[in-house]
PDB file of N, CA and C in Angstrom:
ATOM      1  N   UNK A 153     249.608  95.689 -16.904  1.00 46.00           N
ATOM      2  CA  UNK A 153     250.420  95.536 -15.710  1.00 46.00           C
ATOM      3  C   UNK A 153     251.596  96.497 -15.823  1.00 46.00           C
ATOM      4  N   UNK A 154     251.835  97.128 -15.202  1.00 50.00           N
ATOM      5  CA  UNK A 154     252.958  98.169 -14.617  1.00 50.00           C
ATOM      6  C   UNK A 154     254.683  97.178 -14.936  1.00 50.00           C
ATOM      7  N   UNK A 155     255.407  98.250 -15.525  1.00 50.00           N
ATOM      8  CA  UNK A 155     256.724  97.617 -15.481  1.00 50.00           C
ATOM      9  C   UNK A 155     257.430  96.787 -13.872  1.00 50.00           C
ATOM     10  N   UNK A 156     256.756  97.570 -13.152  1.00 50.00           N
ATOM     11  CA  UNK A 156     257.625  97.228 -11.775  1.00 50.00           C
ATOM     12  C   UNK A 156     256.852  95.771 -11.651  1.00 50.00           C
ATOM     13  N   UNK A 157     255.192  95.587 -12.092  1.00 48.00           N
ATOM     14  CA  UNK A 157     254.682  94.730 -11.845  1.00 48.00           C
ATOM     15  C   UNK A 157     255.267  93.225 -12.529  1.00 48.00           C
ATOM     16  N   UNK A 158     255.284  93.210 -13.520  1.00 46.00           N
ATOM     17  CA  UNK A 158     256.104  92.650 -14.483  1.00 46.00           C
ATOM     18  C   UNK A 158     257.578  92.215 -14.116  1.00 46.00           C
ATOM     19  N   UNK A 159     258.279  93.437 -13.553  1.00 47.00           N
ATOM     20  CA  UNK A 159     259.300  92.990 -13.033  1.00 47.00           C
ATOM     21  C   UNK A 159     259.143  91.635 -11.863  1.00 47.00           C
ATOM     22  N   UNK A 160     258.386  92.589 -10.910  1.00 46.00           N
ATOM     23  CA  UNK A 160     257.722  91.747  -9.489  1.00 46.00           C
ATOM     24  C   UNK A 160     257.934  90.433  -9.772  1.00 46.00           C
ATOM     25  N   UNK A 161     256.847  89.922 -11.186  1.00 48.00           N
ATOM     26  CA  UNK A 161     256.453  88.516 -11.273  1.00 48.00           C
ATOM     27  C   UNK A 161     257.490  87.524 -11.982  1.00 48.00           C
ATOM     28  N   UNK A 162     258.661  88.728 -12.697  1.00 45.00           N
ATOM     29  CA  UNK A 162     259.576  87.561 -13.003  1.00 45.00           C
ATOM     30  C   UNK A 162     260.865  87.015 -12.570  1.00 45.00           C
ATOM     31  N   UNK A 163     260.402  87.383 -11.402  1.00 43.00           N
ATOM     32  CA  UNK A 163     261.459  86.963 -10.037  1.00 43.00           C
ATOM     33  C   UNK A 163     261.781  85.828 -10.084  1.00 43.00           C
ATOM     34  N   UNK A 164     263.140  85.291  -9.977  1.00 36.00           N
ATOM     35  CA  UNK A 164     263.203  83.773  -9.764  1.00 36.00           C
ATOM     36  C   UNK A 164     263.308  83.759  -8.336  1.00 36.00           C
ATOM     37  N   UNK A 165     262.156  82.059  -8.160  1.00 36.00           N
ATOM     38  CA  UNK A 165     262.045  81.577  -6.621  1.00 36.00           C
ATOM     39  C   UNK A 165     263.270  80.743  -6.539  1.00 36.00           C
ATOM     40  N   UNK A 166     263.506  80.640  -5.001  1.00 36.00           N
ATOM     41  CA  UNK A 166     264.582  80.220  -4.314  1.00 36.00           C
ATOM     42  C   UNK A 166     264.521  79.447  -3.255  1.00 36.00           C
ATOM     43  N   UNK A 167     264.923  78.561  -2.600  1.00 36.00           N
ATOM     44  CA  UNK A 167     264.557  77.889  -1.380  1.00 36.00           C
ATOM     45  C   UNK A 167     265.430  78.390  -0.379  1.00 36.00           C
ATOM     46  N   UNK A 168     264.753  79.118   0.589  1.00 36.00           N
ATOM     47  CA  UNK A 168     265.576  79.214   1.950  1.00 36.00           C
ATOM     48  C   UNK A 168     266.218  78.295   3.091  1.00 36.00           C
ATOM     49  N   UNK A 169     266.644  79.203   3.821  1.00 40.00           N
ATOM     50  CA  UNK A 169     267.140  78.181   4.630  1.00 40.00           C
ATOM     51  C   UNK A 169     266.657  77.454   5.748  1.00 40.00           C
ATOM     52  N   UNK A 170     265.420  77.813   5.650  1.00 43.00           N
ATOM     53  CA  UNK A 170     264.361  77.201   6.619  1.00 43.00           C
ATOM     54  C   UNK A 170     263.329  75.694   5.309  1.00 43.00           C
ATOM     55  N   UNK A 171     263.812  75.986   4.975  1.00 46.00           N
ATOM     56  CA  UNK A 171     263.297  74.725   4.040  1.00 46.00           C
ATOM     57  C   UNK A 171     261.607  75.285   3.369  1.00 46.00           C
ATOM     58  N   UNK A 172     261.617  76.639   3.214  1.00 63.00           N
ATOM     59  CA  UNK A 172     260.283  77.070   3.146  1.00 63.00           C
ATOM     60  C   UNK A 172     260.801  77.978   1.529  1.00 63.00           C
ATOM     61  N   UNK A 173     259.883  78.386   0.926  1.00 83.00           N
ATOM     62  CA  UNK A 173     260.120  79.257  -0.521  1.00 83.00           C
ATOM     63  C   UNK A 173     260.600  80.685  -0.211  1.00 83.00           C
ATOM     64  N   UNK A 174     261.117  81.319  -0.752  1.00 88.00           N
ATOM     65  CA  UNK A 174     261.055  82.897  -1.359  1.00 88.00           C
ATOM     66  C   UNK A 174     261.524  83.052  -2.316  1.00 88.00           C
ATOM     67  N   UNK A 175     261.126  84.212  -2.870  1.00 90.00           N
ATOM     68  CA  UNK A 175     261.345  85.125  -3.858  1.00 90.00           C
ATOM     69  C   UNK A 175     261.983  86.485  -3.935  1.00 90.00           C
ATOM     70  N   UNK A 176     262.984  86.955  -4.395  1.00 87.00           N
ATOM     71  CA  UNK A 176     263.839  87.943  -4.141  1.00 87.00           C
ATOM     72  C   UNK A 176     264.257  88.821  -5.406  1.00 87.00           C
ATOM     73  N   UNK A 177     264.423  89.948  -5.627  1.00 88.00           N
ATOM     74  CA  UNK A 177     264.533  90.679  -6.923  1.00 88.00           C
ATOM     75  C   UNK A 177     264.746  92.016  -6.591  1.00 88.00           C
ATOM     76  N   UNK A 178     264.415  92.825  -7.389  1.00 83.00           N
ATOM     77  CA  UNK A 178     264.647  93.950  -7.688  1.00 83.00           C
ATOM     78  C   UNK A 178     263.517  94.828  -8.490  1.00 83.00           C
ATOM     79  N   UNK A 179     263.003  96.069  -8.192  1.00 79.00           N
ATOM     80  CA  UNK A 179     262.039  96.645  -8.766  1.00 79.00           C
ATOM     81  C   UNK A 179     262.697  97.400 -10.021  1.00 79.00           C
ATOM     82  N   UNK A 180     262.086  97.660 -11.036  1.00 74.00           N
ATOM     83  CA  UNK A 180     262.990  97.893 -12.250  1.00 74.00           C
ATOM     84  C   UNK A 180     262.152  98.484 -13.467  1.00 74.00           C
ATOM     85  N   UNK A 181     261.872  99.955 -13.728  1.00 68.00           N
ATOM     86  CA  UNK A 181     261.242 100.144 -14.748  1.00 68.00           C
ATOM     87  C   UNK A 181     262.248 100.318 -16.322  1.00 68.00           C
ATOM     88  N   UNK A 182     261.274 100.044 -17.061  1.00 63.00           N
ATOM     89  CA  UNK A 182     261.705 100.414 -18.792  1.00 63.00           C
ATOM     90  C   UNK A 182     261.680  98.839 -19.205  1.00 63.00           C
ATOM     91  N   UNK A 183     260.934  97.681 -18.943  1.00 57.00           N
ATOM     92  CA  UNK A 183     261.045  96.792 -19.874  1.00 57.00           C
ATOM     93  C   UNK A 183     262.679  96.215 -20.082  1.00 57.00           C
ATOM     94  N   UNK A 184     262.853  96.077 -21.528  1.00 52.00           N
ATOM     95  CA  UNK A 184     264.187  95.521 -21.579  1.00 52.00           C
ATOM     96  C   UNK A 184     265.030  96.527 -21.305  1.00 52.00           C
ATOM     97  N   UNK A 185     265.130  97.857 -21.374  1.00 57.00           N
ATOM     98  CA  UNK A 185     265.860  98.551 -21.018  1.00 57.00           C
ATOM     99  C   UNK A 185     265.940  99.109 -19.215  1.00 57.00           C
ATOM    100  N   UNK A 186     265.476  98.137 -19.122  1.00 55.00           N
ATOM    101  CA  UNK A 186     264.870  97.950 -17.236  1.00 55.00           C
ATOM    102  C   UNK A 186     266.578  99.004 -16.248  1.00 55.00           C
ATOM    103  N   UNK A 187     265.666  99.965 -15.587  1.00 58.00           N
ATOM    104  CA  UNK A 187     266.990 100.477 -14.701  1.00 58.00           C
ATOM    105  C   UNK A 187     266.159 100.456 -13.278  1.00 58.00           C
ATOM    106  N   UNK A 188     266.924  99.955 -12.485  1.00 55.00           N
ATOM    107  CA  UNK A 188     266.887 100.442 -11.111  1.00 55.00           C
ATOM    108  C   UNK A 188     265.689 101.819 -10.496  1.00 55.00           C
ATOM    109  N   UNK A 189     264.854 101.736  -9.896  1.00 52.00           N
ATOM    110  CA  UNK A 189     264.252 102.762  -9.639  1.00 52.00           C
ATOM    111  C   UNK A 189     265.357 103.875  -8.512  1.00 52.00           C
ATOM    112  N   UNK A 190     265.001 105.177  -8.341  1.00 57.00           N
ATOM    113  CA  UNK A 190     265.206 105.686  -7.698  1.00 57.00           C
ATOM    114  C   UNK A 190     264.628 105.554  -6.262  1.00 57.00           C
ATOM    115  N   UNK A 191     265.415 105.988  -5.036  1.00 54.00           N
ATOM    116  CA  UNK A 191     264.974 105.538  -3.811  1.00 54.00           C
ATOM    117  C   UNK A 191     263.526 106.272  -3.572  1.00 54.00           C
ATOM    118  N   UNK A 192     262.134 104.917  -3.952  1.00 68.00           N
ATOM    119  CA  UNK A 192     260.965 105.063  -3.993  1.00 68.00           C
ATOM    120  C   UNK A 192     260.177 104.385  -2.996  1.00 68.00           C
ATOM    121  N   UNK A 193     259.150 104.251  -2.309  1.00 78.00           N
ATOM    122  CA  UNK A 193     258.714 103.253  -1.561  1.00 78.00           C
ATOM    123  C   UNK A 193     257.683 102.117  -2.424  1.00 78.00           C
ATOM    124  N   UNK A 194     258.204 101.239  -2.063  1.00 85.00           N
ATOM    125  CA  UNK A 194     257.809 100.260  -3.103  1.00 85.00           C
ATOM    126  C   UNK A 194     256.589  99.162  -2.051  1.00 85.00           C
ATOM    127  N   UNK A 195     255.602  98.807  -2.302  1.00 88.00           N
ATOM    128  CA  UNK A 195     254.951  97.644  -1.966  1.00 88.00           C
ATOM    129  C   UNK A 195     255.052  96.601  -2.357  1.00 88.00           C
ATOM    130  N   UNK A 196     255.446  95.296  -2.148  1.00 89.00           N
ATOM    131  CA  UNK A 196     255.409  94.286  -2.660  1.00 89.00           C
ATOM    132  C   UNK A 196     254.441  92.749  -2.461  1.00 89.00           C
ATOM    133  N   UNK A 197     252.853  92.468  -3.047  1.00 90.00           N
ATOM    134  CA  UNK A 197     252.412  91.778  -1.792  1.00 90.00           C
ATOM    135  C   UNK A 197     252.221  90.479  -2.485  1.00 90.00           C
ATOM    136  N   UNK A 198     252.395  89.146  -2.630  1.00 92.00           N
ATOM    137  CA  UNK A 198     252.340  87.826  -3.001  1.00 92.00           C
ATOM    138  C   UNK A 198     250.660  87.502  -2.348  1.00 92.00           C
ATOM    139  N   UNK A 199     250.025  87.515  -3.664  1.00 92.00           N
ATOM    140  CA  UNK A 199     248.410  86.853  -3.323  1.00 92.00           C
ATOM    141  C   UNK A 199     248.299  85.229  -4.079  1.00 92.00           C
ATOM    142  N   UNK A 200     247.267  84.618  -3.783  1.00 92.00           N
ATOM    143  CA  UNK A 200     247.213  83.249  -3.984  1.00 92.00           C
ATOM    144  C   UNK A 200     246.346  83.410  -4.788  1.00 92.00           C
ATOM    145  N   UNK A 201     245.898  82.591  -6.072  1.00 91.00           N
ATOM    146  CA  UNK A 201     244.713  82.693  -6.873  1.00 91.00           C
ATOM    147  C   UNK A 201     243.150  82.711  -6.416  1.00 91.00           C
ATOM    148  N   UNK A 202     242.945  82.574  -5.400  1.00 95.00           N
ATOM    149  CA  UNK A 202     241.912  83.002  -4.385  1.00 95.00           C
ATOM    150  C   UNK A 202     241.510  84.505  -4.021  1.00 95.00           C
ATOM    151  N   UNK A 203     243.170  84.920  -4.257  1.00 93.00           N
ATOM    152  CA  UNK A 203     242.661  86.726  -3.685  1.00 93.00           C
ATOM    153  C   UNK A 203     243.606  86.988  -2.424  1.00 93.00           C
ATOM    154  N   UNK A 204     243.621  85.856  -1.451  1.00 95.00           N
ATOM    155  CA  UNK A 204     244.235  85.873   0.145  1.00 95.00           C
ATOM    156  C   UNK A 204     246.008  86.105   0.091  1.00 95.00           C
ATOM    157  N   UNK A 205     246.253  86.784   0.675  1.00 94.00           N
ATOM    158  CA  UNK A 205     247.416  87.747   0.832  1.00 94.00           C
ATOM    159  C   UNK A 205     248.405  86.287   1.764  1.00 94.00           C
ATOM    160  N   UNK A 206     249.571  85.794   1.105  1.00 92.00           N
ATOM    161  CA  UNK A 206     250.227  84.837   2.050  1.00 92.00           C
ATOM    162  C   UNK A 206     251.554  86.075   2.089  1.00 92.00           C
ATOM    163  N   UNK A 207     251.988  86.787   1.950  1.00 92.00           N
ATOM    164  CA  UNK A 207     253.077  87.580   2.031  1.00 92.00           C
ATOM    165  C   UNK A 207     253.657  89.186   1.459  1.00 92.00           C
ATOM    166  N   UNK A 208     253.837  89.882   1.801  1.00 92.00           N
ATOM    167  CA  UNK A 208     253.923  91.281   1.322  1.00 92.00           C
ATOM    168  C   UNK A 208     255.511  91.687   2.055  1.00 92.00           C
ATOM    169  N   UNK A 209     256.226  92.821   1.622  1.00 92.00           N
ATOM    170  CA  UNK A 209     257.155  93.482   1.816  1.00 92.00           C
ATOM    171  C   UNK A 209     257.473  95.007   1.416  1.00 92.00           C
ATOM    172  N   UNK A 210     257.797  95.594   1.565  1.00 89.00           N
ATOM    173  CA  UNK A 210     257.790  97.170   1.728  1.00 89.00           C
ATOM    174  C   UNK A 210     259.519  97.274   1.350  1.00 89.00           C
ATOM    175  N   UNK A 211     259.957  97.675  -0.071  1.00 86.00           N
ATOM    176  CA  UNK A 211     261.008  98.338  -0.503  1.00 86.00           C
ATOM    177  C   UNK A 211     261.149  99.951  -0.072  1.00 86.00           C
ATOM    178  N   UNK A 212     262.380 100.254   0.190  1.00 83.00           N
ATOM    179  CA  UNK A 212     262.664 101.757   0.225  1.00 83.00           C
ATOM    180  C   UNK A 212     264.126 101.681  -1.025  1.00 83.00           C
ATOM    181  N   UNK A 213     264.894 100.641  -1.070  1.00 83.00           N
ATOM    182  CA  UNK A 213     266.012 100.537  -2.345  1.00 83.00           C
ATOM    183  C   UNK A 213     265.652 100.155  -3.969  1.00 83.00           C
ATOM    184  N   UNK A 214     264.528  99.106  -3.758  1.00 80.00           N
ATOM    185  CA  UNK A 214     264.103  98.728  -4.595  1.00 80.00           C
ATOM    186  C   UNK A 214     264.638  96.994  -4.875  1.00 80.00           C
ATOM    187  N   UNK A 215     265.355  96.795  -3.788  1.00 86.00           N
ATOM    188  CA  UNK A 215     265.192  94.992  -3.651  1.00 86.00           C
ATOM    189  C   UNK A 215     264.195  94.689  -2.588  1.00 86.00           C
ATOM    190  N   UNK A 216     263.659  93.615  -3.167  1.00 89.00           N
ATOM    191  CA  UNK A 216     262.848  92.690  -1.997  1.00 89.00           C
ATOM    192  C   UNK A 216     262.649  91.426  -1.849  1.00 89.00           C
ATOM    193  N   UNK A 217     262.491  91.017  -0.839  1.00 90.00           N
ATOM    194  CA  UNK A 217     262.415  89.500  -0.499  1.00 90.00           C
ATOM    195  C   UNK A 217     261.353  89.211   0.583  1.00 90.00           C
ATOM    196  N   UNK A 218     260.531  87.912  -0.225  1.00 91.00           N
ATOM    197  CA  UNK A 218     259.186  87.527   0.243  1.00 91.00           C
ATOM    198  C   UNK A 218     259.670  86.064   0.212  1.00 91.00           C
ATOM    199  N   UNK A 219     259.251  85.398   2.021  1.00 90.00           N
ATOM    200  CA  UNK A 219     260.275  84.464   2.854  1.00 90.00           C
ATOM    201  C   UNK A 219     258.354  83.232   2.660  1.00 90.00           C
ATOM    202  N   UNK A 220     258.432  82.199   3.025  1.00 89.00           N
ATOM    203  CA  UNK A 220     257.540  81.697   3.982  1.00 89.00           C
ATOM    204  C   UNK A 220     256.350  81.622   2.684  1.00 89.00           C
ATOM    205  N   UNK A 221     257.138  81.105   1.569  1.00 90.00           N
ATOM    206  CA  UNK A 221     255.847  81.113   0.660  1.00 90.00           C
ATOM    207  C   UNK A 221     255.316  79.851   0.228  1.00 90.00           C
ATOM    208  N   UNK A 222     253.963  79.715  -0.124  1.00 88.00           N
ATOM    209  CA  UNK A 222     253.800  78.193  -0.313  1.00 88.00           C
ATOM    210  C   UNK A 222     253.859  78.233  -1.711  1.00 88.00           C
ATOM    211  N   UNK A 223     254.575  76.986  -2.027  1.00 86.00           N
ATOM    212  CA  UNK A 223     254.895  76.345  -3.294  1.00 86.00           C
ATOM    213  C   UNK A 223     253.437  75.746  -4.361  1.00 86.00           C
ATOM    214  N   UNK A 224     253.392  76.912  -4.947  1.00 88.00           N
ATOM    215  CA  UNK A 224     251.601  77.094  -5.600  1.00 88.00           C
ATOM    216  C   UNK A 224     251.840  78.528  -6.381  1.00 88.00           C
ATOM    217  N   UNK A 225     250.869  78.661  -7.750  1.00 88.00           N
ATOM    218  CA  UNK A 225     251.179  79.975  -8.445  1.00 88.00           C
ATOM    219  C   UNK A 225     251.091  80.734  -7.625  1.00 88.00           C
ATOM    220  N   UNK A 226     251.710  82.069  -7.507  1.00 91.00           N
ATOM    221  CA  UNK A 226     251.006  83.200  -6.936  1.00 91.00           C
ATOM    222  C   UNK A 226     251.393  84.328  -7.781  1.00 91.00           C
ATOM    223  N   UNK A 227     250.426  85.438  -7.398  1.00 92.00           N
ATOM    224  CA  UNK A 227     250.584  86.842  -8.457  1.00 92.00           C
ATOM    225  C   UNK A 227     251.435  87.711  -7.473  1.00 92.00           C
ATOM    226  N   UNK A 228     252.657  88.284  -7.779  1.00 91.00           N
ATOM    227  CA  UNK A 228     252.869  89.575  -7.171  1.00 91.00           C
ATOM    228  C   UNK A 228     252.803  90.969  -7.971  1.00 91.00           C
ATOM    229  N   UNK A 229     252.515  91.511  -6.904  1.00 89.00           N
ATOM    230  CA  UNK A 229     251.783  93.469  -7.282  1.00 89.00           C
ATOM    231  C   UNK A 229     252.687  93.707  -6.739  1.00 89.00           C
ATOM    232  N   UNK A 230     253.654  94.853  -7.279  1.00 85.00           N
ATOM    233  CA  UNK A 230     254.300  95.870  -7.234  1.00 85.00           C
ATOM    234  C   UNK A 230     253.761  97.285  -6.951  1.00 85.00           C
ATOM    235  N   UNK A 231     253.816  97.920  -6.031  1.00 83.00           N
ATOM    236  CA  UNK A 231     252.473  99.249  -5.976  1.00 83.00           C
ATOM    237  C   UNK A 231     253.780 100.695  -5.527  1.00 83.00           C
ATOM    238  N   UNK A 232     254.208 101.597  -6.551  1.00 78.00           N
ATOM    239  CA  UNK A 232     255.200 101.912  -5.934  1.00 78.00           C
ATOM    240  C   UNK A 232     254.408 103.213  -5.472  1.00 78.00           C
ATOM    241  N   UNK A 233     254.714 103.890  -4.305  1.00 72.00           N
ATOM    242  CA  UNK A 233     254.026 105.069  -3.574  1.00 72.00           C
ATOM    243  C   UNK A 233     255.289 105.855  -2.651  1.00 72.00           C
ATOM    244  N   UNK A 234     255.054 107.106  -2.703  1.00 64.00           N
ATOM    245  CA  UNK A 234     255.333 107.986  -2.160  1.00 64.00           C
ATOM    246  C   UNK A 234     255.220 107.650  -0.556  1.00 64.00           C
ATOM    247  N   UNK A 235     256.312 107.900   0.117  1.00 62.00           N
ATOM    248  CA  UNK A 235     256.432 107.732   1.629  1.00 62.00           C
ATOM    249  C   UNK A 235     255.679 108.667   2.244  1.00 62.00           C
ATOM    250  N   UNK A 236     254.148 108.645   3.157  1.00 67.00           N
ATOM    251  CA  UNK A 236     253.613 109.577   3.578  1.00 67.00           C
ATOM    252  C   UNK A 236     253.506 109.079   5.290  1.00 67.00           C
ATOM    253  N   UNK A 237     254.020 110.340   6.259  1.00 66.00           N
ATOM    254  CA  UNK A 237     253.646 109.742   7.278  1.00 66.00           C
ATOM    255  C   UNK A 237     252.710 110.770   8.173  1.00 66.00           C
ATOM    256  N   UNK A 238     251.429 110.725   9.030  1.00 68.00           N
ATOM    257  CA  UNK A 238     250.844 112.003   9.505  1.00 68.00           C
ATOM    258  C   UNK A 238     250.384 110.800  11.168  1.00 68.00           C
ATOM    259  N   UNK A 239     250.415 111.679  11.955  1.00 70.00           N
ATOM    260  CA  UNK A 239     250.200 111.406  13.262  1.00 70.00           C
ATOM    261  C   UNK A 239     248.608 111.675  13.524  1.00 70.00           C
ATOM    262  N   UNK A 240     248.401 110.443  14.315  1.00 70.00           N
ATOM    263  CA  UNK A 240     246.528 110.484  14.345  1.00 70.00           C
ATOM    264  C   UNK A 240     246.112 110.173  16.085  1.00 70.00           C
ATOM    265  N   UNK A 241     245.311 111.123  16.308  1.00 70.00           N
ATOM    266  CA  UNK A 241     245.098 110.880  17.856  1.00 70.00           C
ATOM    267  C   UNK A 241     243.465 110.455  17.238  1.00 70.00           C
ATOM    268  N   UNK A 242     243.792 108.755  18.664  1.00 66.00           N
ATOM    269  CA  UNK A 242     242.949 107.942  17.837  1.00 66.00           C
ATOM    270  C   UNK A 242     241.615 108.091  19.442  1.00 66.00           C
ATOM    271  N   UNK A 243     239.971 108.333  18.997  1.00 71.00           N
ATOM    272  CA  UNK A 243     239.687 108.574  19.671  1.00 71.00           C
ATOM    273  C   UNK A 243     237.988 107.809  19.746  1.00 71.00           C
ATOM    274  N   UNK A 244     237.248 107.748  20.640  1.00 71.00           N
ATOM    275  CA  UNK A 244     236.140 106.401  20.627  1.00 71.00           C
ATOM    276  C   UNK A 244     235.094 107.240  19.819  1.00 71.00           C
ATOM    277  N   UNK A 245     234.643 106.404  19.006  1.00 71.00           N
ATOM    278  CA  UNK A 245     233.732 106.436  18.247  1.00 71.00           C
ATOM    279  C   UNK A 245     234.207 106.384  16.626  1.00 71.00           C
ATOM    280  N   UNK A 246     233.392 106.713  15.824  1.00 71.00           N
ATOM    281  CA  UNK A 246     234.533 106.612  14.186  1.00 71.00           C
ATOM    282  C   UNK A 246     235.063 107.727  13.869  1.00 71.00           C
ATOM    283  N   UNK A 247     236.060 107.927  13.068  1.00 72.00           N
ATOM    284  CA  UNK A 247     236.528 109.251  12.717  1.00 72.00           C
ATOM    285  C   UNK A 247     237.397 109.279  11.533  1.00 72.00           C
ATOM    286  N   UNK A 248     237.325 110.332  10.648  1.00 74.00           N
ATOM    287  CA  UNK A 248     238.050 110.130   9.533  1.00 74.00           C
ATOM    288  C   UNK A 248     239.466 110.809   9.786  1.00 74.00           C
ATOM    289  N   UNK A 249     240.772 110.284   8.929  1.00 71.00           N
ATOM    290  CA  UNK A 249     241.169 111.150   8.824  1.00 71.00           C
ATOM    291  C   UNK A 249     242.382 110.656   7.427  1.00 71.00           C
ATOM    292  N   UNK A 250     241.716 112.168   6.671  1.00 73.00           N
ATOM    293  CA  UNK A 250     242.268 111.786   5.318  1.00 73.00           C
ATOM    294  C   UNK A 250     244.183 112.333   4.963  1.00 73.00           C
ATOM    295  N   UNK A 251     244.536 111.283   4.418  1.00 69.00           N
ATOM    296  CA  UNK A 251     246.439 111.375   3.976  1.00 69.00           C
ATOM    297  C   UNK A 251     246.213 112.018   2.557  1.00 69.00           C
ATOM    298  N   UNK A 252     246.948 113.046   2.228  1.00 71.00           N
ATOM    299  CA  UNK A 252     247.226 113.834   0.936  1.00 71.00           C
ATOM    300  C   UNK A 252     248.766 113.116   0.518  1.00 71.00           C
ATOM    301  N   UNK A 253     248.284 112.755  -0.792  1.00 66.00           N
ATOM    302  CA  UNK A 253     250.057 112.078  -1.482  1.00 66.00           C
ATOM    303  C   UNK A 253     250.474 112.891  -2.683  1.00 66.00           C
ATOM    304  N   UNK A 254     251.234 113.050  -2.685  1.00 65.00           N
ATOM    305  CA  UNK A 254     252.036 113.650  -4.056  1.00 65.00           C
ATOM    306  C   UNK A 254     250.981 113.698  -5.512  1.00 65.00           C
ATOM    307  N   UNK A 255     250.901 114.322  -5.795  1.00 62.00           N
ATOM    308  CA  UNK A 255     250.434 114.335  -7.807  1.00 62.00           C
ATOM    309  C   UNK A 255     251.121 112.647  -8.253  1.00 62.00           C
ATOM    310  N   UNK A 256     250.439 111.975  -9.222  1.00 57.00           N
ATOM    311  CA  UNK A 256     251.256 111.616 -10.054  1.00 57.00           C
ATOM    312  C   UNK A 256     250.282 111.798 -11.691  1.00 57.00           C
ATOM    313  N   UNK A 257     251.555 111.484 -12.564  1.00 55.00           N
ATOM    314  CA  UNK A 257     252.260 110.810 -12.612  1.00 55.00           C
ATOM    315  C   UNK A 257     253.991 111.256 -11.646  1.00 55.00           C
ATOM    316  N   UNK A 258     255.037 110.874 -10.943  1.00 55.00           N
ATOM    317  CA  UNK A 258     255.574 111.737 -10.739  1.00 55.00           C
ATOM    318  C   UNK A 258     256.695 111.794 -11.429  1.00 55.00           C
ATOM    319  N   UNK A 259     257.471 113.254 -11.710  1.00 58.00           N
ATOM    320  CA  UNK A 259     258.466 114.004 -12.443  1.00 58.00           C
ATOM    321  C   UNK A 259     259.942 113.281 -12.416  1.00 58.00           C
ATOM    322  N   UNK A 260     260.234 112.891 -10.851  1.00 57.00           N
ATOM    323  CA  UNK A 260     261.133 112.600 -10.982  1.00 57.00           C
ATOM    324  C   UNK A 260     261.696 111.138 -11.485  1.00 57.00           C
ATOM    325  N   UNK A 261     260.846 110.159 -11.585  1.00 54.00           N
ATOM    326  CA  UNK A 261     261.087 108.437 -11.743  1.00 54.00           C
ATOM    327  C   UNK A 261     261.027 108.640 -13.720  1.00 54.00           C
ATOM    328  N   UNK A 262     260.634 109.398 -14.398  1.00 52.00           N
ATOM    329  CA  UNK A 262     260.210 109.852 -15.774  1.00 52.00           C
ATOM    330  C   UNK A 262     261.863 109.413 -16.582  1.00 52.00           C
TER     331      UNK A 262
END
């Protein structure tokens, strides 16, 4: 599992103010020597031991908060990726169209 992943999962949960769960933290590589990532795009998605996705969130600082969770284990994945955006004229029938992302490992998070 990935440091950020690791980080992800040792989030302490919290009760909101809707009387429902979340979880809130910070993405953080190096283990105990854990620092702050640089401004990265981060995925964050809360699955249930089943596989089924109850919540996800999208970092650009590297805090996140996942609202509306049910009180039951769940795994969170940390997936950190490069911000890619390309414009698609969407048209009938199937059609591919492939996104190019950065090299990794990448240079600068090192």
């Amino acid at each position: 599992m990935s440091p950020a992943a690791v980080a992800a999962a040792q989030a302490l949960s919290a009760p909101s103010s809707v009387g429902t769960r979340a979880v809130r933290g910070r993405i953080q590589r190096g283990g105990a020597t854990a620092q702050a990532l640089p401004a990265a795009v981060t995925t964050i998605t809360a699955y249930r031991r089943d596989g089924y996705v109850v919540a996800n969130t999208i970092s650009q600082d590297g805090a996140y908060l996942l609202e509306g969770l049910p009180t039951e284990p769940l795994t969170l994945v940390a997936v950190e990726h490069p911000s890619v955006h390309e414009e698609v004229v969407v048209r009938a029938g199937d059609q591919q169209h492939d996104i190019a992302l950065p090299a990794f490992p990448r240079k600068d998070l090192a």
